[in-house]
C-alpha cells in the first residue's frame, strides 16, 4: 500500500488488529526485512511496516534529508492511519530514526524496541567511511554496496550456510536506487549523538542484539541498557546484525514476552 504524506509517496503494510507495532528497517534494506515478524505478530497485533523515504517502493530523492525527515514521514503516516500511540521497533538505522522520533514526538511512543543499534554518533573515521561508501554507491551502484554490506549485516555462519537468506538480503539492497543509499549515508553521518537522550527515555524499552553482531556489537547495547531507566536487554545467540532475520523465532519471542 502507499500513502501520500509529507509531500511524498510512502509504501507501507498494515496487517492485523490490536495494539499497534511500528517497524523501521535497517540500511540499506526495506520493510521486506520484517516479513517473519509480520507473519507471526499480526495474529495478535496491528503490525505496520514502512519503506523509509529512498527505500523499497517509497519515493526516492537526491536531497540533503536528515533522519529527522524520515521520522516526520513516520509521524505523518501514523496520523494518516489514525494511530495515536504505538510500540516502535527499529533495527540499526531504524533505531537511529527512532532516536530522532523520540526527540520530536515522545508522547507517541508507548514502548520502544532498539535492535542492533547504537546511541553514539559517527566518529571522524566513521564519517569518512560513509563518504567513501557514498562514492561507491554512485560509481558502482547497489550491487557493489550489497557485496560490501552483506558480511556486515549477516554473521559469517549465515553467509556460509544460508544461501536463501543471503539472496533475500541482496535482493532488498538491489531494489534500492543509488540516490537513496547516498542520502542514507549522508544522513547517518550527520546524525546527532543520542547518548544524552538515553536517560530521558522513560518508556519501557527492550534492547535486542545478535551475539555476533559486528556492525553494532553487544557492548553498544549494554551501554544503552545501563542508561535507559526501564530497559531490558536480550542477546540472541547465533545471530549477527540482522538478528530478526537470522533468528526470527528468538527475536519474535523476545518481542512477545516484552509486549
Ligand atoms: C544498518 O544496519 O542500518 C547500518 O549498519 C547502520 C550503520 O551503518 O550505522
PDB file of C-alpha atoms and ligand atoms in Angstrom:
ATOM      1  CA  UNK A   1       0.000   0.000   0.000  1.00  0.00           C
ATOM      2  CA  UNK A   2       1.045   3.607  -0.476  1.00  0.00           C
ATOM      3  CA  UNK A   3       0.074   6.859   1.204  1.00  0.00           C
ATOM      4  CA  UNK A   4       0.799  10.423   0.114  1.00  0.00           C
ATOM      5  CA  UNK A   5       2.145  12.080   3.260  1.00  0.00           C
ATOM      6  CA  UNK A   6       4.692  14.826   3.897  1.00  0.00           C
ATOM      7  CA  UNK A   7       4.511  15.514   0.103  1.00  0.00           C
ATOM      8  CA  UNK A   8       5.865  12.062  -0.877  1.00  0.00           C
ATOM      9  CA  UNK A   9       4.551   8.574  -1.561  1.00  0.00           C
ATOM     10  CA  UNK A  10       5.426   6.201   1.253  1.00  0.00           C
ATOM     11  CA  UNK A  11       4.947   2.465   0.914  1.00  0.00           C
ATOM     12  CA  UNK A  12       3.768   0.576   3.963  1.00  0.00           C
ATOM     13  CA  UNK A  13       1.933  -2.530   5.132  1.00  0.00           C
ATOM     14  CA  UNK A  14      -0.767  -2.592   7.792  1.00  0.00           C
ATOM     15  CA  UNK A  15      -1.895  -6.024   8.949  1.00  0.00           C
ATOM     16  CA  UNK A  16      -3.735  -7.498  11.908  1.00  0.00           C
ATOM     17  CA  UNK A  17      -5.699  -5.876  14.696  1.00  0.00           C
ATOM     18  CA  UNK A  18      -4.903  -4.758  18.231  1.00  0.00           C
ATOM     19  CA  UNK A  19      -2.112  -2.773  19.823  1.00  0.00           C
ATOM     20  CA  UNK A  20      -0.069  -1.126  17.024  1.00  0.00           C
ATOM     21  CA  UNK A  21       3.546  -2.144  16.419  1.00  0.00           C
ATOM     22  CA  UNK A  22       5.543   0.030  14.002  1.00  0.00           C
ATOM     23  CA  UNK A  23       8.687  -1.463  12.431  1.00  0.00           C
ATOM     24  CA  UNK A  24      11.543   0.635  10.970  1.00  0.00           C
ATOM     25  CA  UNK A  25      14.116  -1.125   8.821  1.00  0.00           C
ATOM     26  CA  UNK A  26      17.928  -1.042   8.593  1.00  0.00           C
ATOM     27  CA  UNK A  27      20.299   0.446   5.990  1.00  0.00           C
ATOM     28  CA  UNK A  28      20.279  -0.266   3.014  1.00  0.00           C
ATOM     29  CA  UNK A  29      17.232  -2.522   3.167  1.00  0.00           C
ATOM     30  CA  UNK A  30      13.448  -2.114   3.122  1.00  0.00           C
ATOM     31  CA  UNK A  31      10.316  -3.096   5.006  1.00  0.00           C
ATOM     32  CA  UNK A  32      10.611  -6.587   3.472  1.00  0.00           C
ATOM     33  CA  UNK A  33      13.161  -7.401   6.179  1.00  0.00           C
ATOM     34  CA  UNK A  34      10.272  -7.630   8.666  1.00  0.00           C
ATOM     35  CA  UNK A  35       8.410 -10.476   6.910  1.00  0.00           C
ATOM     36  CA  UNK A  36       8.989 -13.032   9.720  1.00  0.00           C
ATOM     37  CA  UNK A  37       7.711 -10.526  12.284  1.00  0.00           C
ATOM     38  CA  UNK A  38       4.640  -9.552  10.214  1.00  0.00           C
ATOM     39  CA  UNK A  39       3.685 -13.167   9.746  1.00  0.00           C
ATOM     40  CA  UNK A  40       3.805 -14.087  13.441  1.00  0.00           C
ATOM     41  CA  UNK A  41       2.895 -10.900  15.262  1.00  0.00           C
ATOM     42  CA  UNK A  42      -0.021  -9.813  13.054  1.00  0.00           C
ATOM     43  CA  UNK A  43      -2.029 -12.679  14.564  1.00  0.00           C
ATOM     44  CA  UNK A  44      -2.238 -10.679  17.804  1.00  0.00           C
ATOM     45  CA  UNK A  45      -1.230  -7.114  16.991  1.00  0.00           C
ATOM     46  CA  UNK A  46      -1.695  -4.424  14.371  1.00  0.00           C
ATOM     47  CA  UNK A  47       1.660  -4.574  12.559  1.00  0.00           C
ATOM     48  CA  UNK A  48       2.760  -1.600  10.457  1.00  0.00           C
ATOM     49  CA  UNK A  49       5.960  -1.694   8.397  1.00  0.00           C
ATOM     50  CA  UNK A  50       7.250   1.251   6.365  1.00  0.00           C
ATOM     51  CA  UNK A  51       9.670   1.749   3.490  1.00  0.00           C
ATOM     52  CA  UNK A  52      11.507   4.834   4.727  1.00  0.00           C
ATOM     53  CA  UNK A  53      11.951   7.501   2.020  1.00  0.00           C
ATOM     54  CA  UNK A  54      14.507   6.410  -0.564  1.00  0.00           C
ATOM     55  CA  UNK A  55      13.882   2.667   0.029  1.00  0.00           C
ATOM     56  CA  UNK A  56      11.845  -0.135  -1.494  1.00  0.00           C
ATOM     57  CA  UNK A  57       8.668   1.155  -3.104  1.00  0.00           C
ATOM     58  CA  UNK A  58       8.707   4.627  -1.484  1.00  0.00           C
ATOM     59  CA  UNK A  59       9.736   7.740  -3.421  1.00  0.00           C
ATOM     60  CA  UNK A  60      13.462   8.408  -3.752  1.00  0.00           C
ATOM     61  CA  UNK A  61      15.008  11.875  -3.998  1.00  0.00           C
ATOM     62  CA  UNK A  62      18.515  13.183  -4.088  1.00  0.00           C
ATOM     63  CA  UNK A  63      18.428  15.863  -1.403  1.00  0.00           C
ATOM     64  CA  UNK A  64      20.054  16.642   1.910  1.00  0.00           C
ATOM     65  CA  UNK A  65      17.483  14.965   4.097  1.00  0.00           C
ATOM     66  CA  UNK A  66      18.140  14.147   7.737  1.00  0.00           C
ATOM     67  CA  UNK A  67      16.970  11.232   9.848  1.00  0.00           C
ATOM     68  CA  UNK A  68      14.514  13.733  11.369  1.00  0.00           C
ATOM     69  CA  UNK A  69      12.857  13.978   7.954  1.00  0.00           C
ATOM     70  CA  UNK A  70      12.475  10.188   7.976  1.00  0.00           C
ATOM     71  CA  UNK A  71      10.963  10.408  11.481  1.00  0.00           C
ATOM     72  CA  UNK A  72       8.497  13.093  10.344  1.00  0.00           C
ATOM     73  CA  UNK A  73       7.361  10.821   7.486  1.00  0.00           C
ATOM     74  CA  UNK A  74       6.624   8.102  10.036  1.00  0.00           C
ATOM     75  CA  UNK A  75       4.673  10.558  12.179  1.00  0.00           C
ATOM     76  CA  UNK A  76       2.589  11.767   9.211  1.00  0.00           C
ATOM     77  CA  UNK A  77       1.902   8.219   8.047  1.00  0.00           C
ATOM     78  CA  UNK A  78       0.696   7.228  11.525  1.00  0.00           C
ATOM     79  CA  UNK A  79      -1.604  10.265  11.623  1.00  0.00           C
ATOM     80  CA  UNK A  80      -2.945   9.182   8.241  1.00  0.00           C
ATOM     81  CA  UNK A  81      -3.567   5.700   9.667  1.00  0.00           C
ATOM     82  CA  UNK A  82      -5.187   7.110  12.812  1.00  0.00           C
ATOM     83  CA  UNK A  83      -2.586   5.614  15.129  1.00  0.00           C
ATOM     84  CA  UNK A  84      -2.118   7.585  18.334  1.00  0.00           C
ATOM     85  CA  UNK A  85       0.441   5.718  20.392  1.00  0.00           C
ATOM     86  CA  UNK A  86       2.432   2.675  19.372  1.00  0.00           C
ATOM     87  CA  UNK A  87       5.284   0.345  20.136  1.00  0.00           C
ATOM     88  CA  UNK A  88       8.160   1.279  17.833  1.00  0.00           C
ATOM     89  CA  UNK A  89      10.738  -1.276  16.759  1.00  0.00           C
ATOM     90  CA  UNK A  90      13.836  -0.025  14.942  1.00  0.00           C
ATOM     91  CA  UNK A  91      16.816  -2.067  13.851  1.00  0.00           C
ATOM     92  CA  UNK A  92      20.140  -0.312  13.332  1.00  0.00           C
ATOM     93  CA  UNK A  93      19.379   2.745  11.125  1.00  0.00           C
ATOM     94  CA  UNK A  94      15.751   2.174  12.132  1.00  0.00           C
ATOM     95  CA  UNK A  95      16.956   2.703  15.716  1.00  0.00           C
ATOM     96  CA  UNK A  96      18.730   5.938  14.738  1.00  0.00           C
ATOM     97  CA  UNK A  97      15.427   7.130  13.228  1.00  0.00           C
ATOM     98  CA  UNK A  98      13.677   6.204  16.483  1.00  0.00           C
ATOM     99  CA  UNK A  99      16.043   8.392  18.490  1.00  0.00           C
ATOM    100  CA  UNK A 100      15.034  11.295  16.214  1.00  0.00           C
ATOM    101  CA  UNK A 101      11.381  10.283  16.568  1.00  0.00           C
ATOM    102  CA  UNK A 102      11.605  10.167  20.359  1.00  0.00           C
ATOM    103  CA  UNK A 103      13.181  13.625  20.426  1.00  0.00           C
ATOM    104  CA  UNK A 104      10.357  15.019  18.270  1.00  0.00           C
ATOM    105  CA  UNK A 105       7.288  13.045  19.372  1.00  0.00           C
ATOM    106  CA  UNK A 106       7.915  11.391  22.778  1.00  0.00           C
ATOM    107  CA  UNK A 107       4.192  11.242  23.567  1.00  0.00           C
ATOM    108  CA  UNK A 108       3.536   8.997  20.565  1.00  0.00           C
ATOM    109  CA  UNK A 109       5.860   6.320  21.939  1.00  0.00           C
ATOM    110  CA  UNK A 110       4.262   3.792  24.262  1.00  0.00           C
ATOM    111  CA  UNK A 111       7.177   1.393  24.288  1.00  0.00           C
ATOM    112  CA  UNK A 112      10.432   1.150  22.362  1.00  0.00           C
ATOM    113  CA  UNK A 113      12.431  -1.711  20.911  1.00  0.00           C
ATOM    114  CA  UNK A 114      16.006  -0.848  19.916  1.00  0.00           C
ATOM    115  CA  UNK A 115      17.552  -3.730  17.997  1.00  0.00           C
ATOM    116  CA  UNK A 116      21.188  -3.983  16.872  1.00  0.00           C
ATOM    117  CA  UNK A 117      21.725  -0.248  17.065  1.00  0.00           C
ATOM    118  CA  UNK A 118      23.815   2.347  18.904  1.00  0.00           C
ATOM    119  CA  UNK A 119      23.275   5.750  20.517  1.00  0.00           C
ATOM    120  CA  UNK A 120      26.636   7.293  19.567  1.00  0.00           C
ATOM    121  CA  UNK A 121      27.067   9.491  16.512  1.00  0.00           C
ATOM    122  CA  UNK A 122      29.709   8.546  13.921  1.00  0.00           C
ATOM    123  CA  UNK A 123      33.298   9.426  14.788  1.00  0.00           C
ATOM    124  CA  UNK A 124      35.555  11.057  12.175  1.00  0.00           C
ATOM    125  CA  UNK A 125      36.674   7.723  10.792  1.00  0.00           C
ATOM    126  CA  UNK A 126      33.053   6.560  10.585  1.00  0.00           C
ATOM    127  CA  UNK A 127      32.038   9.718   8.720  1.00  0.00           C
ATOM    128  CA  UNK A 128      34.902   9.310   6.261  1.00  0.00           C
ATOM    129  CA  UNK A 129      33.763   5.717   5.674  1.00  0.00           C
ATOM    130  CA  UNK A 130      30.224   6.945   4.887  1.00  0.00           C
ATOM    131  CA  UNK A 131      31.553   9.421   2.305  1.00  0.00           C
ATOM    132  CA  UNK A 132      33.685   6.747   0.671  1.00  0.00           C
ATOM    133  CA  UNK A 133      30.713   4.370   0.517  1.00  0.00           C
ATOM    134  CA  UNK A 134      28.537   7.122  -0.985  1.00  0.00           C
ATOM    135  CA  UNK A 135      31.084   7.485  -3.813  1.00  0.00           C
ATOM    136  CA  UNK A 136      30.982   3.742  -4.384  1.00  0.00           C
ATOM    137  CA  UNK A 137      27.176   3.803  -4.486  1.00  0.00           C
ATOM    138  CA  UNK A 138      27.291   6.486  -7.209  1.00  0.00           C
ATOM    139  CA  UNK A 139      30.028   4.951  -9.269  1.00  0.00           C
ATOM    140  CA  UNK A 140      29.223   1.259  -8.971  1.00  0.00           C
ATOM    141  CA  UNK A 141      25.593   1.063  -7.870  1.00  0.00           C
ATOM    142  CA  UNK A 142      23.769  -1.037  -5.332  1.00  0.00           C
ATOM    143  CA  UNK A 143      25.303  -4.400  -6.374  1.00  0.00           C
ATOM    144  CA  UNK A 144      28.707  -3.317  -5.031  1.00  0.00           C
ATOM    145  CA  UNK A 145      27.040  -1.929  -1.908  1.00  0.00           C
ATOM    146  CA  UNK A 146      25.425  -5.350  -1.421  1.00  0.00           C
ATOM    147  CA  UNK A 147      28.853  -7.051  -1.669  1.00  0.00           C
ATOM    148  CA  UNK A 148      30.245  -4.633   0.928  1.00  0.00           C
ATOM    149  CA  UNK A 149      27.302  -4.787   3.324  1.00  0.00           C
ATOM    150  CA  UNK A 150      26.341  -8.479   3.415  1.00  0.00           C
ATOM    151  CA  UNK A 151      29.338  -9.532   5.575  1.00  0.00           C
ATOM    152  CA  UNK A 152      28.454  -6.696   7.985  1.00  0.00           C
ATOM    153  CA  UNK A 153      24.744  -7.474   8.082  1.00  0.00           C
ATOM    154  CA  UNK A 154      24.869 -11.255   8.441  1.00  0.00           C
ATOM    155  CA  UNK A 155      27.083 -13.459  10.610  1.00  0.00           C
ATOM    156  CA  UNK A 156      29.864 -15.452   8.908  1.00  0.00           C
ATOM    157  CA  UNK A 157      27.966 -18.659   9.625  1.00  0.00           C
ATOM    158  CA  UNK A 158      24.801 -17.363   7.945  1.00  0.00           C
ATOM    159  CA  UNK A 159      26.755 -16.138   4.904  1.00  0.00           C
ATOM    160  CA  UNK A 160      28.320 -19.571   4.574  1.00  0.00           C
ATOM    161  CA  UNK A 161      25.286 -21.769   5.183  1.00  0.00           C
ATOM    162  CA  UNK A 162      22.110 -19.789   4.381  1.00  0.00           C
ATOM    163  CA  UNK A 163      22.125 -19.031   0.700  1.00  0.00           C
ATOM    164  CA  UNK A 164      18.380 -18.254   0.791  1.00  0.00           C
ATOM    165  CA  UNK A 165      18.800 -15.512   3.376  1.00  0.00           C
ATOM    166  CA  UNK A 166      21.849 -14.030   1.649  1.00  0.00           C
ATOM    167  CA  UNK A 167      19.833 -13.882  -1.593  1.00  0.00           C
ATOM    168  CA  UNK A 168      16.896 -12.240   0.147  1.00  0.00           C
ATOM    169  CA  UNK A 169      19.086  -9.542   1.712  1.00  0.00           C
ATOM    170  CA  UNK A 170      20.911  -8.961  -1.594  1.00  0.00           C
ATOM    171  CA  UNK A 171      17.646  -8.535  -3.450  1.00  0.00           C
ATOM    172  CA  UNK A 172      16.409  -5.932  -0.939  1.00  0.00           C
ATOM    173  CA  UNK A 173      19.630  -3.956  -1.446  1.00  0.00           C
ATOM    174  CA  UNK A 174      19.458  -4.248  -5.267  1.00  0.00           C
ATOM    175  CA  UNK A 175      15.907  -2.944  -5.156  1.00  0.00           C
ATOM    176  CA  UNK A 176      17.119   0.367  -3.672  1.00  0.00           C
ATOM    177  CA  UNK A 177      18.352   3.104  -6.015  1.00  0.00           C
ATOM    178  CA  UNK A 178      21.813   4.618  -5.535  1.00  0.00           C
ATOM    179  CA  UNK A 179      20.487   8.113  -4.633  1.00  0.00           C
ATOM    180  CA  UNK A 180      18.501   6.632  -1.731  1.00  0.00           C
ATOM    181  CA  UNK A 181      21.608   4.820  -0.480  1.00  0.00           C
ATOM    182  CA  UNK A 182      23.682   8.002  -0.747  1.00  0.00           C
ATOM    183  CA  UNK A 183      21.079  10.044   1.147  1.00  0.00           C
ATOM    184  CA  UNK A 184      21.041   7.426   3.955  1.00  0.00           C
ATOM    185  CA  UNK A 185      24.821   7.560   4.242  1.00  0.00           C
ATOM    186  CA  UNK A 186      24.935  11.353   4.428  1.00  0.00           C
ATOM    187  CA  UNK A 187      22.005  11.455   6.872  1.00  0.00           C
ATOM    188  CA  UNK A 188      23.622   8.840   9.126  1.00  0.00           C
ATOM    189  CA  UNK A 189      26.958  10.696   9.036  1.00  0.00           C
ATOM    190  CA  UNK A 190      25.188  13.916  10.082  1.00  0.00           C
ATOM    191  CA  UNK A 191      23.040  12.386  12.825  1.00  0.00           C
ATOM    192  CA  UNK A 192      23.489  13.861  16.291  1.00  0.00           C
ATOM    193  CA  UNK A 193      24.797  11.904  19.227  1.00  0.00           C
ATOM    194  CA  UNK A 194      21.905  10.393  21.198  1.00  0.00           C
ATOM    195  CA  UNK A 195      23.770   9.303  24.326  1.00  0.00           C
ATOM    196  CA  UNK A 196      22.338  12.188  26.376  1.00  0.00           C
ATOM    197  CA  UNK A 197      18.837  11.210  25.239  1.00  0.00           C
ATOM    198  CA  UNK A 198      19.096   7.761  26.830  1.00  0.00           C
ATOM    199  CA  UNK A 199      18.461   8.953  30.406  1.00  0.00           C
ATOM    200  CA  UNK A 200      15.404  10.870  29.129  1.00  0.00           C
ATOM    201  CA  UNK A 201      13.750   7.772  27.664  1.00  0.00           C
ATOM    202  CA  UNK A 202      11.093   6.988  30.255  1.00  0.00           C
ATOM    203  CA  UNK A 203       9.033   4.307  28.496  1.00  0.00           C
ATOM    204  CA  UNK A 204       9.657   0.566  28.859  1.00  0.00           C
ATOM    205  CA  UNK A 205      12.400  -0.320  26.364  1.00  0.00           C
ATOM    206  CA  UNK A 206      13.553  -3.640  25.009  1.00  0.00           C
ATOM    207  CA  UNK A 207      17.082  -3.806  23.644  1.00  0.00           C
ATOM    208  CA  UNK A 208      17.876  -6.751  21.385  1.00  0.00           C
ATOM    209  CA  UNK A 209      21.257  -7.658  19.942  1.00  0.00           C
ATOM    210  CA  UNK A 210      22.652 -10.562  17.954  1.00  0.00           C
ATOM    211  CA  UNK A 211      25.552 -12.015  19.961  1.00  0.00           C
ATOM    212  CA  UNK A 212      27.717 -11.982  16.821  1.00  0.00           C
ATOM    213  CA  UNK A 213      26.744  -8.509  15.638  1.00  0.00           C
ATOM    214  CA  UNK A 214      29.914  -6.873  14.280  1.00  0.00           C
ATOM    215  CA  UNK A 215      28.256  -3.665  12.985  1.00  0.00           C
ATOM    216  CA  UNK A 216      26.767  -2.639  16.343  1.00  0.00           C
ATOM    217  CA  UNK A 217      28.340  -5.061  18.829  1.00  0.00           C
ATOM    218  CA  UNK A 218      26.674  -6.170  22.103  1.00  0.00           C
ATOM    219  CA  UNK A 219      28.798  -3.632  24.063  1.00  0.00           C
ATOM    220  CA  UNK A 220      26.700  -0.859  22.409  1.00  0.00           C
ATOM    221  CA  UNK A 221      23.505  -2.500  23.629  1.00  0.00           C
ATOM    222  CA  UNK A 222      24.861  -2.845  27.175  1.00  0.00           C
ATOM    223  CA  UNK A 223      25.779   0.854  27.082  1.00  0.00           C
ATOM    224  CA  UNK A 224      22.163   1.773  26.201  1.00  0.00           C
ATOM    225  CA  UNK A 225      20.665  -0.675  28.705  1.00  0.00           C
ATOM    226  CA  UNK A 226      22.708   0.851  31.532  1.00  0.00           C
ATOM    227  CA  UNK A 227      21.384   4.336  30.771  1.00  0.00           C
ATOM    228  CA  UNK A 228      17.706   3.804  29.890  1.00  0.00           C
ATOM    229  CA  UNK A 229      15.823   3.536  33.176  1.00  0.00           C
ATOM    230  CA  UNK A 230      13.292   0.860  32.178  1.00  0.00           C
ATOM    231  CA  UNK A 231      15.439  -1.212  29.832  1.00  0.00           C
ATOM    232  CA  UNK A 232      15.568  -4.978  29.350  1.00  0.00           C
ATOM    233  CA  UNK A 233      18.371  -6.475  27.270  1.00  0.00           C
ATOM    234  CA  UNK A 234      18.079  -9.695  25.280  1.00  0.00           C
ATOM    235  CA  UNK A 235      21.131 -11.094  23.460  1.00  0.00           C
ATOM    236  CA  UNK A 236      20.307 -13.566  20.694  1.00  0.00           C
ATOM    237  CA  UNK A 237      22.763 -16.438  20.169  1.00  0.00           C
ATOM    238  CA  UNK A 238      23.856 -17.394  16.663  1.00  0.00           C
ATOM    239  CA  UNK A 239      22.818 -14.098  15.121  1.00  0.00           C
ATOM    240  CA  UNK A 240      24.707 -11.202  13.569  1.00  0.00           C
ATOM    241  CA  UNK A 241      23.416  -7.680  12.856  1.00  0.00           C
ATOM    242  CA  UNK A 242      20.120  -8.717  11.244  1.00  0.00           C
ATOM    243  CA  UNK A 243      19.058 -10.687  14.313  1.00  0.00           C
ATOM    244  CA  UNK A 244      15.369 -10.581  13.314  1.00  0.00           C
ATOM    245  CA  UNK A 245      16.103 -12.419  10.048  1.00  0.00           C
ATOM    246  CA  UNK A 246      18.840 -14.740  11.269  1.00  0.00           C
ATOM    247  CA  UNK A 247      16.918 -15.938  14.354  1.00  0.00           C
ATOM    248  CA  UNK A 248      13.296 -14.900  13.774  1.00  0.00           C
ATOM    249  CA  UNK A 249      11.842 -17.221  16.427  1.00  0.00           C
ATOM    250  CA  UNK A 250      14.124 -15.939  19.185  1.00  0.00           C
ATOM    251  CA  UNK A 251      13.547 -12.338  18.051  1.00  0.00           C
ATOM    252  CA  UNK A 252       9.756 -12.765  17.982  1.00  0.00           C
ATOM    253  CA  UNK A 253       9.784 -14.490  21.342  1.00  0.00           C
ATOM    254  CA  UNK A 254      11.767 -11.628  22.902  1.00  0.00           C
ATOM    255  CA  UNK A 255       9.257  -9.172  21.460  1.00  0.00           C
ATOM    256  CA  UNK A 256       6.220 -11.155  22.556  1.00  0.00           C
ATOM    257  CA  UNK A 257       7.369 -11.560  26.134  1.00  0.00           C
ATOM    258  CA  UNK A 258       8.211  -7.839  26.296  1.00  0.00           C
ATOM    259  CA  UNK A 259       4.798  -6.888  24.929  1.00  0.00           C
TER     260      UNK A 259
HETATM  261  C1  LIG B   1      22.223  -0.556   9.440  1.00  0.00           C
HETATM  262  O1  LIG B   1      22.130  -1.784   9.505  1.00  0.00           O
HETATM  263  O2  LIG B   1      21.221   0.175   9.433  1.00  0.00           O
HETATM  264  C2  LIG B   1      23.596   0.038   9.315  1.00  0.00           C
HETATM  265  O3  LIG B   1      24.569  -0.949   9.537  1.00  0.00           O
HETATM  266  C3  LIG B   1      23.747   1.179  10.238  1.00  0.00           C
HETATM  267  C4  LIG B   1      25.061   1.850  10.125  1.00  0.00           C
HETATM  268  O4  LIG B   1      25.756   1.708   9.101  1.00  0.00           O
HETATM  269  O5  LIG B   1      25.447   2.569  11.067  1.00  0.00           O
END
